[in-house]
PDB file of C-alpha atoms in Angstrom:
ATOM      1  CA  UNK A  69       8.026 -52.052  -3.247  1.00  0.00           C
ATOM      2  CA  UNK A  70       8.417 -54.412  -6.024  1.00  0.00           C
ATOM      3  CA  UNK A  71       8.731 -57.941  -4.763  1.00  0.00           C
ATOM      4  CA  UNK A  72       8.103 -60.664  -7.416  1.00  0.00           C
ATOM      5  CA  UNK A  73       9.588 -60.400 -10.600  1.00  0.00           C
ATOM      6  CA  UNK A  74       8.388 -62.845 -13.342  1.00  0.00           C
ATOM      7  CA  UNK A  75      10.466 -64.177 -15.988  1.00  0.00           C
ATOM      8  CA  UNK A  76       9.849 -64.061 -19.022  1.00  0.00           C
ATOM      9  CA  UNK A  77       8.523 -61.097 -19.537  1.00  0.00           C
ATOM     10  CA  UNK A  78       6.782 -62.398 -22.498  1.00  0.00           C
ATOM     11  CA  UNK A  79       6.148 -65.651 -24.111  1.00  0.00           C
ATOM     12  CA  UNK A  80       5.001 -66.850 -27.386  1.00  0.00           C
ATOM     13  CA  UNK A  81       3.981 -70.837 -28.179  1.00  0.00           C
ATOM     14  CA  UNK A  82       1.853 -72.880 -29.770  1.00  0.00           C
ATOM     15  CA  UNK A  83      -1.398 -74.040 -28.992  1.00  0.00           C
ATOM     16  CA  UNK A  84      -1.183 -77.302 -27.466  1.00  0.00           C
ATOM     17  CA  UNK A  85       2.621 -76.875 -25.973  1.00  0.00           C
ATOM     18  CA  UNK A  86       2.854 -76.350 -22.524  1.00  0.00           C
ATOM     19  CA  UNK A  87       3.989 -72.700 -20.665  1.00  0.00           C
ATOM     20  CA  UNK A  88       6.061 -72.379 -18.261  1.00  0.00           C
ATOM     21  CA  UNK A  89       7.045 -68.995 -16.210  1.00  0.00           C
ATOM     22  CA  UNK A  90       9.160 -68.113 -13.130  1.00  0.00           C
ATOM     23  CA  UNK A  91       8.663 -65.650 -10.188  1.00  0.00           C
ATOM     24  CA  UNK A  92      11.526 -64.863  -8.047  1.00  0.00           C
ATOM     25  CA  UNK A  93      10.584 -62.711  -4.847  1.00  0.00           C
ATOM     26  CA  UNK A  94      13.467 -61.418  -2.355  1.00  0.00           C
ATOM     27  CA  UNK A  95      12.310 -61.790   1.324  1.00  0.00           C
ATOM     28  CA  UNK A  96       9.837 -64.273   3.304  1.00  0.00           C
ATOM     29  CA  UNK A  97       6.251 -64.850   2.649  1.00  0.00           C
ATOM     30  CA  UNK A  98       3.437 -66.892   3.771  1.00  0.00           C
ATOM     31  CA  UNK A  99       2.297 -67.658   0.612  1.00  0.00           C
ATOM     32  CA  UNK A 100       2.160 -66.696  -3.191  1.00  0.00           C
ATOM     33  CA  UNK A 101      -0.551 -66.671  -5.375  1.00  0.00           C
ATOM     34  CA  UNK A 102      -0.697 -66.494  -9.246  1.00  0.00           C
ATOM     35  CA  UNK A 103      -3.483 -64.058 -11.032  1.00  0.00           C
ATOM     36  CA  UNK A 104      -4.315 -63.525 -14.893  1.00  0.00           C
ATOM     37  CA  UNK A 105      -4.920 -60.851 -16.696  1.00  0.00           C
ATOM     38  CA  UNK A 106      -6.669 -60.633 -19.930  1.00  0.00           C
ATOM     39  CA  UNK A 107      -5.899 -57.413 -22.200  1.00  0.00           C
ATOM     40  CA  UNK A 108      -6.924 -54.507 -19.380  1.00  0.00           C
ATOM     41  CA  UNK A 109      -9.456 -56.145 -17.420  1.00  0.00           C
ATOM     42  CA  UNK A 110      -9.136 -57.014 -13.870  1.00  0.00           C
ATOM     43  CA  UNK A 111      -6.824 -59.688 -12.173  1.00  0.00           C
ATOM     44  CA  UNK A 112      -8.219 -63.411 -11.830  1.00  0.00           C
ATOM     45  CA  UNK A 113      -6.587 -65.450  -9.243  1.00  0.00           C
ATOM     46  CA  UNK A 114      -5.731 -68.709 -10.321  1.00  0.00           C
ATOM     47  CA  UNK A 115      -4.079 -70.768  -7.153  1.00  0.00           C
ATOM     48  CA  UNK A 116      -2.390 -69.855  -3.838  1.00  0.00           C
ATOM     49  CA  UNK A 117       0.744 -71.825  -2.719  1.00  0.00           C
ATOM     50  CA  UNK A 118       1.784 -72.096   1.378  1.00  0.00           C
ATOM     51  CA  UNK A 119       5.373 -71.181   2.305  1.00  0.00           C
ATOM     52  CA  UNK A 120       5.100 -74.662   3.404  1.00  0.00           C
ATOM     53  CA  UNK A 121       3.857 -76.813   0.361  1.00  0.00           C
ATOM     54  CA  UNK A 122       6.177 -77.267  -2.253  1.00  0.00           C
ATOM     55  CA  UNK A 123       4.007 -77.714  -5.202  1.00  0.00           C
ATOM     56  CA  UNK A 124       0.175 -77.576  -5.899  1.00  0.00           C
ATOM     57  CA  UNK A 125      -2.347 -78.569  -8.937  1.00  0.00           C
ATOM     58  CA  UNK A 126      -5.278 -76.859 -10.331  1.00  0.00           C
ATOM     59  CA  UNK A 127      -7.019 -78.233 -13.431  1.00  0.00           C
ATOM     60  CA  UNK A 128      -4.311 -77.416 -16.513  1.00  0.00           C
ATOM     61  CA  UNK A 129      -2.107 -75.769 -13.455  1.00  0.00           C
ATOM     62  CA  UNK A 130       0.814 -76.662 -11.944  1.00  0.00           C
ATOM     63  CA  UNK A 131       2.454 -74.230  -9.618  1.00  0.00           C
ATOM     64  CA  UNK A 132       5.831 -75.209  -7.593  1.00  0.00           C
ATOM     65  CA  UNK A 133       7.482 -73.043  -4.731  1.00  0.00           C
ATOM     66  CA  UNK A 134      11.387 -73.358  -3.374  1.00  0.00           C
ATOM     67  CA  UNK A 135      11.662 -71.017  -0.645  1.00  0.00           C
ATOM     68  CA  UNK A 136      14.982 -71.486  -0.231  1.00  0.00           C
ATOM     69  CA  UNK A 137      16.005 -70.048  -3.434  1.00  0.00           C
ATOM     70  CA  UNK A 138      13.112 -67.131  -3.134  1.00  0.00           C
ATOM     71  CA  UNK A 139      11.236 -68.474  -6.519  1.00  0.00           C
ATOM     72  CA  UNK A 140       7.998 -69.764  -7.755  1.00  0.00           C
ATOM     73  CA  UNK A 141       7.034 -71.808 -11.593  1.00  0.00           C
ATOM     74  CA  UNK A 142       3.427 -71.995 -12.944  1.00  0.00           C
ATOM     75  CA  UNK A 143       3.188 -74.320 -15.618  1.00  0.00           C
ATOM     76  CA  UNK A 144       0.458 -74.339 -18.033  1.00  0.00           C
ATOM     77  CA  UNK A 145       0.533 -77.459 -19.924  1.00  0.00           C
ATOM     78  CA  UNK A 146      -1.992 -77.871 -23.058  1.00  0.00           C
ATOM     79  CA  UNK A 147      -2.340 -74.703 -23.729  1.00  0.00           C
ATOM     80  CA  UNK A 148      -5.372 -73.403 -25.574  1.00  0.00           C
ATOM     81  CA  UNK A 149      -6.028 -69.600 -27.178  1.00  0.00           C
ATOM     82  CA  UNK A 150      -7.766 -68.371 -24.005  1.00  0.00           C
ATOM     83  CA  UNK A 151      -4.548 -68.890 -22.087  1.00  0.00           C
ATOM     84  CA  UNK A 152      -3.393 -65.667 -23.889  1.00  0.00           C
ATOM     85  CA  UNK A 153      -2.938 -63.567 -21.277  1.00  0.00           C
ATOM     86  CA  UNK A 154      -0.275 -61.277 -18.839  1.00  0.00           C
ATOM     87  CA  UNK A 155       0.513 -63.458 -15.682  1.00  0.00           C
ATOM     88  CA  UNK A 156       1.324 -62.204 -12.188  1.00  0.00           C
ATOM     89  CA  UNK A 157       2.709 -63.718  -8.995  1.00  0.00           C
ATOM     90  CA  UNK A 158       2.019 -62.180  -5.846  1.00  0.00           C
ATOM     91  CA  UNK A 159       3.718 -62.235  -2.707  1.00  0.00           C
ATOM     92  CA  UNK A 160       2.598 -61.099   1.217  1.00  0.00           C
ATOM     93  CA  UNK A 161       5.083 -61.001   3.823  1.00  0.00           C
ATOM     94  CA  UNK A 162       5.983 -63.014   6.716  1.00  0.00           C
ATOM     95  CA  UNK A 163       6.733 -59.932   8.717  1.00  0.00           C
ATOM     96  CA  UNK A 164       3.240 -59.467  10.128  1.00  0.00           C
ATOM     97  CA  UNK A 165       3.168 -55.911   7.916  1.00  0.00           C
ATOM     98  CA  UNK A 166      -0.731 -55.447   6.345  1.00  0.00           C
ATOM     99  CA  UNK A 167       0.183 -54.106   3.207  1.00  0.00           C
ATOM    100  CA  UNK A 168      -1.557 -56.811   1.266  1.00  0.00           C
ATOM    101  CA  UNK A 169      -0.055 -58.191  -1.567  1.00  0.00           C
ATOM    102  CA  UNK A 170       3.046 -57.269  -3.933  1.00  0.00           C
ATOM    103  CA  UNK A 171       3.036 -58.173  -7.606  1.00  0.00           C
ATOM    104  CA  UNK A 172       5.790 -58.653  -9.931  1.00  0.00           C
ATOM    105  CA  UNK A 173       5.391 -57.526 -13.555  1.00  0.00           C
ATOM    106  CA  UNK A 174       4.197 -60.143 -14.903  1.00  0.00           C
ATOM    107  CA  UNK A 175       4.718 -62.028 -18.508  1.00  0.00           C
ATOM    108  CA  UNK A 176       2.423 -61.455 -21.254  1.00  0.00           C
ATOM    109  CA  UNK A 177       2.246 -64.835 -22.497  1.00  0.00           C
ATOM    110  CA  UNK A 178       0.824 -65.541 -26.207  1.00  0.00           C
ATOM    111  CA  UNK A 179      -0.515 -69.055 -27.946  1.00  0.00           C
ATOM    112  CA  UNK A 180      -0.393 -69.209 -31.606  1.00  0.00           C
ATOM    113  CA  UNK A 181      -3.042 -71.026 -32.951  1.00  0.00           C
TER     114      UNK A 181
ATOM    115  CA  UNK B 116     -22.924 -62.917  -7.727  1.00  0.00           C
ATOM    116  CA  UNK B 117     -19.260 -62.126  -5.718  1.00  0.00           C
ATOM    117  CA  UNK B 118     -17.825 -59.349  -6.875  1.00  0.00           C
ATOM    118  CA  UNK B 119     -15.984 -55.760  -6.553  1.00  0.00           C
ATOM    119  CA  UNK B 120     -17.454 -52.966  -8.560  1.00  0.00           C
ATOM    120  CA  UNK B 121     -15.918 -50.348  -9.330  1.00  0.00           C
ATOM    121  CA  UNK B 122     -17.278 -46.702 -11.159  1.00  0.00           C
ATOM    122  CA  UNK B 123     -16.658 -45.538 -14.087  1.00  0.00           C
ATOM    123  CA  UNK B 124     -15.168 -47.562 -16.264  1.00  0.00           C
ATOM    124  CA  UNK B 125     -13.627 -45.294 -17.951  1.00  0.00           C
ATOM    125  CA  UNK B 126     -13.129 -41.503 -16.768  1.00  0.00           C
ATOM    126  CA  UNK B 127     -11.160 -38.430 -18.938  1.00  0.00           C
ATOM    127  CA  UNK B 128     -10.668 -35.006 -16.762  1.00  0.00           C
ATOM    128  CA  UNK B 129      -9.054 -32.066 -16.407  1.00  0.00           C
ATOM    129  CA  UNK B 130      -6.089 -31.184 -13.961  1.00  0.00           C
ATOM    130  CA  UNK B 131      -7.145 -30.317 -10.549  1.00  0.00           C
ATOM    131  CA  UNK B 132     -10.807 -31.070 -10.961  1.00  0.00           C
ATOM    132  CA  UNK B 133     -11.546 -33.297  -7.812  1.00  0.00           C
ATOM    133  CA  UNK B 134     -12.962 -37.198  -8.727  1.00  0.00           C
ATOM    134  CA  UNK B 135     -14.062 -40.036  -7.115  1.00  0.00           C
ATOM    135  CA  UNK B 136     -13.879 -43.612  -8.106  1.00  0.00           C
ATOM    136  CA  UNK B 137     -15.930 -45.535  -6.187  1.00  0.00           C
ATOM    137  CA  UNK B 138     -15.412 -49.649  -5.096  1.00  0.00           C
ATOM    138  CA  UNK B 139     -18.199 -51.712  -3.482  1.00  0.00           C
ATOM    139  CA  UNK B 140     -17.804 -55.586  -2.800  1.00  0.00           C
ATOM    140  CA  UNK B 141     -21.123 -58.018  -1.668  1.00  0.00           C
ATOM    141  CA  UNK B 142     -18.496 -60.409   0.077  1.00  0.00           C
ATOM    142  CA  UNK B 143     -18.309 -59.249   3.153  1.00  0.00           C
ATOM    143  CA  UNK B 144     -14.489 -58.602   2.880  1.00  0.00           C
ATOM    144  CA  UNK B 145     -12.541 -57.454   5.982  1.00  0.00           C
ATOM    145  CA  UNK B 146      -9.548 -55.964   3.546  1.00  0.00           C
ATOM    146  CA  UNK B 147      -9.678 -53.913   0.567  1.00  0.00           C
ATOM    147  CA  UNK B 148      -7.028 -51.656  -1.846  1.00  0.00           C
ATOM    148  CA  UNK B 149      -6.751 -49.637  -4.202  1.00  0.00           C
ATOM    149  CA  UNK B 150      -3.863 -50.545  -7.437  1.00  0.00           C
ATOM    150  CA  UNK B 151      -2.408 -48.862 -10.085  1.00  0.00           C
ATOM    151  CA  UNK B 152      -1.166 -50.281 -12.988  1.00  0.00           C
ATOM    152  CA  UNK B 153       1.169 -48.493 -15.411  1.00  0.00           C
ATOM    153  CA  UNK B 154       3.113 -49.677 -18.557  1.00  0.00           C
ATOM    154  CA  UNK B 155       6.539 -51.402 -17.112  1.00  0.00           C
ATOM    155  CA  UNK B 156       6.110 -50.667 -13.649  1.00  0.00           C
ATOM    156  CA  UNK B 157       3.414 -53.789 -13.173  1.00  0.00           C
ATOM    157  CA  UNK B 158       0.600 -53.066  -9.718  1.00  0.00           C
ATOM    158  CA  UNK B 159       1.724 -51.072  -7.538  1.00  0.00           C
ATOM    159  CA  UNK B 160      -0.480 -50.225  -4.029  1.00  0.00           C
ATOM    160  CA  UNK B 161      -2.130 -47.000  -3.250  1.00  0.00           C
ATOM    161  CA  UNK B 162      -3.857 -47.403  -0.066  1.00  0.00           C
ATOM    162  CA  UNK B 163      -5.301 -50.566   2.187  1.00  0.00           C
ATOM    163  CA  UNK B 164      -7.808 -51.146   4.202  1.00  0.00           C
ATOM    164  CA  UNK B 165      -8.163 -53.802   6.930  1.00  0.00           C
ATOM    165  CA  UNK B 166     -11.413 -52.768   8.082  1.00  0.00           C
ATOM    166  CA  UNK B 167     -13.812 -49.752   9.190  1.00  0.00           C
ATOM    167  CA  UNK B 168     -12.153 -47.100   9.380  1.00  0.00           C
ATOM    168  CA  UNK B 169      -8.693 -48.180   9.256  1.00  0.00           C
ATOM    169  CA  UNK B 170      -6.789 -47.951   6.606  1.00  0.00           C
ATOM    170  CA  UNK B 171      -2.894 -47.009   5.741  1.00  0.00           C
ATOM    171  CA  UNK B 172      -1.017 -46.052   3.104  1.00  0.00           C
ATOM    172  CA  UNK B 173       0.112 -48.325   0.063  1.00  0.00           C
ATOM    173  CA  UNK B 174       3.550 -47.786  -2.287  1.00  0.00           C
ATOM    174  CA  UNK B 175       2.308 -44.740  -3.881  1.00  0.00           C
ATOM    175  CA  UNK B 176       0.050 -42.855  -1.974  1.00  0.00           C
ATOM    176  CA  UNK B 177       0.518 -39.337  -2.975  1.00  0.00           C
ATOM    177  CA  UNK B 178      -2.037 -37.721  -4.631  1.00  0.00           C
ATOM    178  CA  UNK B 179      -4.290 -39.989  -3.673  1.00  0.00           C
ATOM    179  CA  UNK B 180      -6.817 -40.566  -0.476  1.00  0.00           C
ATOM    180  CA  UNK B 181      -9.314 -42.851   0.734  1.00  0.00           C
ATOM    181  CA  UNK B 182     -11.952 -43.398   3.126  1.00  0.00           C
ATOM    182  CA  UNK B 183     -13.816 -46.872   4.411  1.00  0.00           C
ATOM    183  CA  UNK B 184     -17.062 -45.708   6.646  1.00  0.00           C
ATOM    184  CA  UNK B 185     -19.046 -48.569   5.561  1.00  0.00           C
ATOM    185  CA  UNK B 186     -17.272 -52.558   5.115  1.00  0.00           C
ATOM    186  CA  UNK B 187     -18.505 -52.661   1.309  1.00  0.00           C
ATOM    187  CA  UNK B 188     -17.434 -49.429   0.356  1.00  0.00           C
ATOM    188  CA  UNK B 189     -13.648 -47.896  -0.333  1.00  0.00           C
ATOM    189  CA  UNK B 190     -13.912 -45.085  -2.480  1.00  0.00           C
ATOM    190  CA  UNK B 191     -10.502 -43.493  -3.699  1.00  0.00           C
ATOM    191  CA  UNK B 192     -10.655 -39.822  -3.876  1.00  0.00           C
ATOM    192  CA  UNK B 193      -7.807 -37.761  -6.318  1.00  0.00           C
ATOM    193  CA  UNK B 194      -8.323 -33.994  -4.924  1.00  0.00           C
ATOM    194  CA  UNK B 195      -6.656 -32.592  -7.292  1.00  0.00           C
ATOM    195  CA  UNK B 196      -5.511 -34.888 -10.594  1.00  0.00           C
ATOM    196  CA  UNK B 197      -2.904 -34.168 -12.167  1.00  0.00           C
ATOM    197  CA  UNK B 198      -1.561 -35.645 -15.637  1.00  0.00           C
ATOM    198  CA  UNK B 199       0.990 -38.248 -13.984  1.00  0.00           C
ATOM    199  CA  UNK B 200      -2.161 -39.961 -12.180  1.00  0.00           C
ATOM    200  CA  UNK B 201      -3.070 -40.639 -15.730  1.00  0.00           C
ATOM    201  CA  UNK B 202      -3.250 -44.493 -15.114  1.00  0.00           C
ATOM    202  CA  UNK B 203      -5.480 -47.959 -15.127  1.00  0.00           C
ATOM    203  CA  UNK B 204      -6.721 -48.218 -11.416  1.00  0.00           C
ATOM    204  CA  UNK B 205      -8.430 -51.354  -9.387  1.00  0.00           C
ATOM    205  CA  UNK B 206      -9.768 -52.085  -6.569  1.00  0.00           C
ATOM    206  CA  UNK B 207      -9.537 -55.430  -4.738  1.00  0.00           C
ATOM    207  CA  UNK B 208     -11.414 -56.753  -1.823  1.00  0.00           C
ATOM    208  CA  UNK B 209      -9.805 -60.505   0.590  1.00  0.00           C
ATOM    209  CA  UNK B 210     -11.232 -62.204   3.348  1.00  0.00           C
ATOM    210  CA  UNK B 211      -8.027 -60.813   5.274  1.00  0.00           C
ATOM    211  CA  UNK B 212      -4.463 -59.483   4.165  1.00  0.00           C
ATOM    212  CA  UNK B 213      -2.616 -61.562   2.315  1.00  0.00           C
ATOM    213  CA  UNK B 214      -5.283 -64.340   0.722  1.00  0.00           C
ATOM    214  CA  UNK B 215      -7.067 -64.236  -2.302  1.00  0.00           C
ATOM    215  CA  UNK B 216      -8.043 -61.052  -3.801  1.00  0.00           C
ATOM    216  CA  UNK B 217     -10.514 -60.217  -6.034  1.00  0.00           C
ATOM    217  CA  UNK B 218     -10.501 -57.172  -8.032  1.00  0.00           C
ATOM    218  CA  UNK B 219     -12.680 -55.261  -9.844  1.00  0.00           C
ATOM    219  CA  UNK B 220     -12.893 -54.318 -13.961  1.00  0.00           C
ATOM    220  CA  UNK B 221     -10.637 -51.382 -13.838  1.00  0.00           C
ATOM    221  CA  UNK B 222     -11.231 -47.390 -14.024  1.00  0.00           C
ATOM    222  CA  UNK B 223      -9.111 -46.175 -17.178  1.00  0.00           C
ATOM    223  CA  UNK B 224      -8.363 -42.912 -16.056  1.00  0.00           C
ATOM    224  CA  UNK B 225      -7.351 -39.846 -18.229  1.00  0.00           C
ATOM    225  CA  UNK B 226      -6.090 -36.104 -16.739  1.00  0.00           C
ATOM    226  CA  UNK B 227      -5.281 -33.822 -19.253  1.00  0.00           C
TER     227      UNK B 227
END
């Protein structure tokens, strides 16, 4: 079942601006990670958030989480050409189920040179 | 090095013809899967794994089937292939359920 759903499905700026996409995910989780994908290649995860941390920095990455409206924002700010790339949020859930992860369909984002 | 390997790359076979990809992580991972990933419809789960043999099905397990005898290994077995399996597959590999993943390069597979 799909649970995240990213937004926008795709994304074009310029090198240097910063990116900014939304996940929005419909029942309770643990926690939610971000992953990239470059053109067919396998998923990289780039940070986990807690159900009980609000917001969390990585290098260039800034994610934020507000589980009471169900949604999630990774921010990429500088952005370079190698940031061109799809980007997934995953979700587990809080139910105790094992069925891993559940990914959204992510936004292809693009930087212009 | 860490990582999930997965064979082929790249596969292209008939309908009904009975394949194996195979997946093998050096991380000592308790959990493992087995995605698909199709045009508009994002990763979906085939089958999980939380350890020896246990595993359970995913979203979209039909057609499909697994096995986990060893902790590296998950192979995912298509008995019989059929066009609509026609898809990019990976396998991923966490500590537990639920935490980082790490997945492998992808097996492009094509069933004519």
């Amino acid at each position: 079942s799909q649970q995240g759903e990213e937004d926008p499905q795709a994304l074009s700026i310029q090198e240097g601006e910063n990116a900014t996409m939304n996940c929005s995910y419909k029942t309770s989780i643990n926690n939610l990670q971000w992953y990239r994908q470059n053109s067919g290649r396998g998923l990289v995860h780039l940070i986990l958030i807690r159900s009980n941390e609000r917001e969390k920095h990585s290098g260039r990455l800034r994610v934020t989480l507000d589980t009471s409206k169900k949604s999630s924002s990774l921010l990429i700010t500088a952005s370079r050409a190698a940031d061109t790339a799809s980007y997934f949020c995953a979700t587990d859930g809080e139910g105790g189920g094992a069925d891993g992860l559940t990914f959204g369909k992510g936004t292809h984002l693009i930087i212009q040179p | 090095e860490a990582q999930v390997t997965q064979n082929p790359r790249y596969l292209i076979t008939v309908t009904g013809k009975k394949l194996t990809v195979t997946c093998s992580q050096n991380m000592n991972h308790e959990y493992m899967s087995w995605y698909r990933q199709d045009p508009g419809l994002g990763l979906r789960q085939i089958y999980y794994s939380m350890n020896v043999e246990v595993t359970d099905k995913g979203d979209v397990p039909e057609g499909y089937k697994v096995s986990r005898k060893e902790k590296r290994n998950f192979p995912l077995i298509l008995e019989s292939p059929s066009p609509n399996q026609t898809s990019l597959y990976f396998c991923a590999s966490s500590p537990w359920w639920g935490t980082e993943a790490f997945f492998g390069q992808g097996t492009r597979l094509t069933v004519v």
